[in-house]
PDB file of C-alpha atoms and ligand atoms in Angstrom:
ATOM      1  CA  MET A   1       0.000   0.000   0.000  1.00 53.00           C
ATOM      2  CA  LYS A   2       2.773   2.385   0.955  1.00 59.00           C
ATOM      3  CA  SER A   3       4.865   1.533  -2.108  1.00 60.00           C
ATOM      4  CA  GLN A   4       1.835   2.178  -4.301  1.00 61.00           C
ATOM      5  CA  LYS A   5       1.529   5.653  -2.812  1.00 60.00           C
ATOM      6  CA  ILE A   6       5.209   6.354  -3.426  1.00 45.00           C
ATOM      7  CA  ARG A   7       4.901   5.141  -6.986  1.00 56.00           C
ATOM      8  CA  PHE A   8       1.916   7.414  -7.527  1.00 44.00           C
ATOM      9  CA  ILE A   9       3.817  10.427  -6.175  1.00 40.00           C
ATOM     10  CA  ALA A  10       6.831   9.592  -8.338  1.00 49.00           C
ATOM     11  CA  VAL A  11       4.686   9.382 -11.472  1.00 45.00           C
ATOM     12  CA  ALA A  12       2.898  12.626 -10.568  1.00 49.00           C
ATOM     13  CA  CYS A  13       6.240  14.415 -10.088  1.00 37.00           C
ATOM     14  CA  PHE A  14       7.512  13.078 -13.395  1.00 43.00           C
ATOM     15  CA  ILE A  15       4.416  14.320 -15.251  1.00 35.00           C
ATOM     16  CA  MET A  16       4.681  17.753 -13.605  1.00 48.00           C
ATOM     17  CA  MET A  17       8.335  17.938 -14.650  1.00 48.00           C
ATOM     18  CA  ILE A  18       7.471  17.214 -18.293  1.00 38.00           C
ATOM     19  CA  VAL A  19       4.661  19.771 -18.278  1.00 46.00           C
ATOM     20  CA  SER A  20       6.918  22.499 -16.840  1.00 48.00           C
ATOM     21  CA  VAL A  21       9.706  21.785 -19.346  1.00 47.00           C
ATOM     22  CA  GLU A  22       7.179  22.122 -22.164  1.00 49.00           C
ATOM     23  CA  ALA A  23       5.939  25.403 -20.705  1.00 49.00           C
ATOM     24  CA  ILE A  24       9.511  26.771 -20.731  1.00 50.00           C
ATOM     25  CA  ALA A  25      10.032  25.596 -24.309  1.00 52.00           C
ATOM     26  CA  ASP A  26       6.804  27.360 -25.358  1.00 54.00           C
ATOM     27  CA  ASP A  27       8.059  30.689 -24.041  1.00 63.00           C
ATOM     28  CA  ALA A  28      11.386  30.473 -25.862  1.00 84.00           C
ATOM     29  CA  GLU A  29      11.993  32.062 -29.228  1.00 94.00           C
ATOM     30  CA  LYS A  30      11.233  29.959 -32.234  1.00 96.00           C
ATOM     31  CA  VAL A  31      14.283  29.899 -34.499  1.00 98.00           C
ATOM     32  CA  ILE A  32      13.639  29.305 -38.188  1.00 98.00           C
ATOM     33  CA  GLN A  33      16.603  28.820 -40.500  1.00 98.00           C
ATOM     34  CA  ILE A  34      16.080  30.061 -44.037  1.00 98.00           C
ATOM     35  CA  THR A  35      18.489  29.861 -46.931  1.00 98.00           C
ATOM     36  CA  ALA A  36      18.346  32.347 -49.782  1.00 98.00           C
ATOM     37  CA  LYS A  37      19.758  31.856 -53.248  1.00 98.00           C
ATOM     38  CA  ARG A  38      18.836  32.908 -56.773  1.00 98.00           C
ATOM     39  CA  PHE A  39      15.745  32.996 -56.706  1.00 98.00           C
ATOM     40  CA  VAL A  40      14.281  31.038 -53.844  1.00 98.00           C
ATOM     41  CA  TYR A  41      13.982  31.075 -50.096  1.00 98.00           C
ATOM     42  CA  SER A  42      13.957  27.683 -48.449  1.00 98.00           C
ATOM     43  CA  PRO A  43      11.589  27.237 -46.747  1.00 98.00           C
ATOM     44  CA  ASN A  44       9.392  29.856 -48.418  1.00 98.00           C
ATOM     45  CA  ASP A  45       6.217  29.001 -46.539  1.00 98.00           C
ATOM     46  CA  ILE A  46       6.557  29.752 -42.841  1.00 98.00           C
ATOM     47  CA  THR A  47       3.975  29.338 -40.104  1.00 98.00           C
ATOM     48  CA  VAL A  48       4.337  31.036 -36.726  1.00 98.00           C
ATOM     49  CA  LYS A  49       2.105  31.777 -33.750  1.00 97.00           C
ATOM     50  CA  LYS A  50       0.734  35.163 -32.784  1.00 98.00           C
ATOM     51  CA  GLY A  51       2.508  36.597 -29.740  1.00 97.00           C
ATOM     52  CA  MET A  52       5.340  34.086 -29.868  1.00 97.00           C
ATOM     53  CA  PRO A  53       8.840  35.522 -30.492  1.00 98.00           C
ATOM     54  CA  VAL A  54      10.426  34.347 -33.737  1.00 98.00           C
ATOM     55  CA  VAL A  55      14.000  34.603 -34.960  1.00 98.00           C
ATOM     56  CA  LEU A  56      14.510  34.217 -38.691  1.00 98.00           C
ATOM     57  CA  GLU A  57      18.081  33.094 -39.400  1.00 98.00           C
ATOM     58  CA  PHE A  58      18.989  33.836 -42.981  1.00 98.00           C
ATOM     59  CA  THR A  59      21.955  32.493 -44.886  1.00 98.00           C
ATOM     60  CA  SER A  60      22.587  33.511 -48.466  1.00 98.00           C
ATOM     61  CA  LEU A  61      24.218  30.774 -50.515  1.00 98.00           C
ATOM     62  CA  ASP A  62      25.331  33.063 -53.324  1.00 98.00           C
ATOM     63  CA  ARG A  63      24.986  36.840 -53.262  1.00 98.00           C
ATOM     64  CA  LEU A  64      23.243  39.768 -51.586  1.00 98.00           C
ATOM     65  CA  HIS A  65      19.506  39.249 -51.283  1.00 98.00           C
ATOM     66  CA  GLY A  66      16.873  41.053 -49.270  1.00 98.00           C
ATOM     67  CA  PHE A  67      13.909  40.101 -47.154  1.00 98.00           C
ATOM     68  CA  SER A  68      10.892  42.339 -46.894  1.00 98.00           C
ATOM     69  CA  CYS A  69       7.538  41.486 -45.341  1.00 98.00           C
ATOM     70  CA  PRO A  70       5.591  44.776 -45.362  1.00 98.00           C
ATOM     71  CA  GLY A  71       2.485  43.259 -43.764  1.00 98.00           C
ATOM     72  CA  LEU A  72       4.468  42.455 -40.625  1.00 98.00           C
ATOM     73  CA  GLY A  73       6.726  45.526 -40.860  1.00 97.00           C
ATOM     74  CA  ILE A  74       9.993  43.595 -41.028  1.00 98.00           C
ATOM     75  CA  ARG A  75      12.894  43.709 -43.480  1.00 98.00           C
ATOM     76  CA  SER A  76      16.597  42.965 -43.687  1.00 98.00           C
ATOM     77  CA  ASP A  77      19.474  42.722 -46.105  1.00 98.00           C
ATOM     78  CA  ILE A  78      20.793  39.187 -46.504  1.00 98.00           C
ATOM     79  CA  PRO A  79      24.493  39.434 -47.354  1.00 98.00           C
ATOM     80  CA  PRO A  80      26.445  36.282 -48.266  1.00 97.00           C
ATOM     81  CA  GLN A  81      28.999  34.619 -45.964  1.00 90.00           C
ATOM     82  CA  LYS A  82      27.184  35.406 -42.747  1.00 96.00           C
ATOM     83  CA  VAL A  83      24.081  34.569 -40.746  1.00 98.00           C
ATOM     84  CA  THR A  84      21.570  37.406 -40.528  1.00 98.00           C
ATOM     85  CA  ARG A  85      19.106  37.270 -37.640  1.00 98.00           C
ATOM     86  CA  LEU A  86      15.764  39.018 -37.699  1.00 98.00           C
ATOM     87  CA  ARG A  87      13.700  38.885 -34.514  1.00 98.00           C
ATOM     88  CA  PHE A  88      10.039  39.798 -34.306  1.00 98.00           C
ATOM     89  CA  VAL A  89       6.866  39.039 -32.416  1.00 98.00           C
ATOM     90  CA  PRO A  90       3.851  38.605 -34.714  1.00 98.00           C
ATOM     91  CA  GLN A  91       0.986  40.744 -33.401  1.00 97.00           C
ATOM     92  CA  LYS A  92      -1.740  39.839 -35.869  1.00 97.00           C
ATOM     93  CA  THR A  93      -2.972  36.715 -37.604  1.00 98.00           C
ATOM     94  CA  GLY A  94      -3.136  36.256 -41.359  1.00 98.00           C
ATOM     95  CA  THR A  95      -1.018  35.360 -44.358  1.00 98.00           C
ATOM     96  CA  PHE A  96       1.663  37.894 -45.230  1.00 98.00           C
ATOM     97  CA  PRO A  97       3.692  37.770 -48.458  1.00 98.00           C
ATOM     98  CA  PHE A  98       7.429  38.501 -48.390  1.00 98.00           C
ATOM     99  CA  HIS A  99       9.877  39.137 -51.210  1.00 98.00           C
ATOM    100  CA  CYS A 100      13.480  39.851 -52.020  1.00 98.00           C
ATOM    101  CA  ASP A 101      14.016  43.608 -52.270  1.00 98.00           C
ATOM    102  CA  ASN A 102      17.638  43.691 -53.434  1.00 98.00           C
ATOM    103  CA  PHE A 103      17.947  43.130 -57.163  1.00 98.00           C
ATOM    104  CA  CYS A 104      19.710  39.774 -57.550  1.00 98.00           C
ATOM    105  CA  GLY A 105      19.366  39.033 -61.263  1.00 98.00           C
ATOM    106  CA  SER A 106      16.803  38.030 -63.856  1.00 97.00           C
ATOM    107  CA  GLY A 107      14.277  36.112 -61.762  1.00 97.00           C
ATOM    108  CA  HIS A 108      14.536  38.395 -58.735  1.00 98.00           C
ATOM    109  CA  GLU A 109      10.843  39.325 -59.071  1.00 98.00           C
ATOM    110  CA  GLY A 110       9.869  35.713 -58.413  1.00 98.00           C
ATOM    111  CA  MET A 111      11.836  35.418 -55.179  1.00 98.00           C
ATOM    112  CA  THR A 112       8.884  35.364 -52.808  1.00 98.00           C
ATOM    113  CA  GLY A 113       7.212  33.489 -49.967  1.00 98.00           C
ATOM    114  CA  THR A 114       4.612  33.798 -47.246  1.00 98.00           C
ATOM    115  CA  ILE A 115       4.464  33.951 -43.475  1.00 98.00           C
ATOM    116  CA  THR A 116       1.270  32.644 -41.947  1.00 98.00           C
ATOM    117  CA  VAL A 117       0.485  33.755 -38.415  1.00 98.00           C
ATOM    118  CA  THR A 118      -1.973  31.554 -36.564  1.00 98.00           C
ATOM    119  CA  GLU A 119      -3.851  32.169 -33.293  1.00 96.00           C
TER     120      GLU A 119
HETATM  121 CU1  CUA B   1      17.092  37.782 -54.285  1.00 78.35          CU
HETATM  122 CU2  CUA B   1      16.418  39.710 -55.393  1.00 78.35          CU
END
């Protein structure tokens, strides 16, 4: 009887530990790595949660690109040979197009993607 009680307490503690670790993980920034090259972002379809901090980590595989998402009010240059971090907290839900805003050659106009912000 006593060992059953101890086992129950141990299991309860274990479950509480898992729940609290998940709660901490939820509060942390979500890091999304994105590569840019003529004329694609990968991934180019990003989903994030409203109110949750996001860090976009860009790496250009060839030359200078840009990243502009007017609907969310964020932009950055993406120079080659380095990681460019762009932090933001989405404040509204919806689907917001982004595009390259540094001319990078014939095909530049098609260098696009979307960020979807969910509740
Ligand atoms: Cu990449 Cu313009």
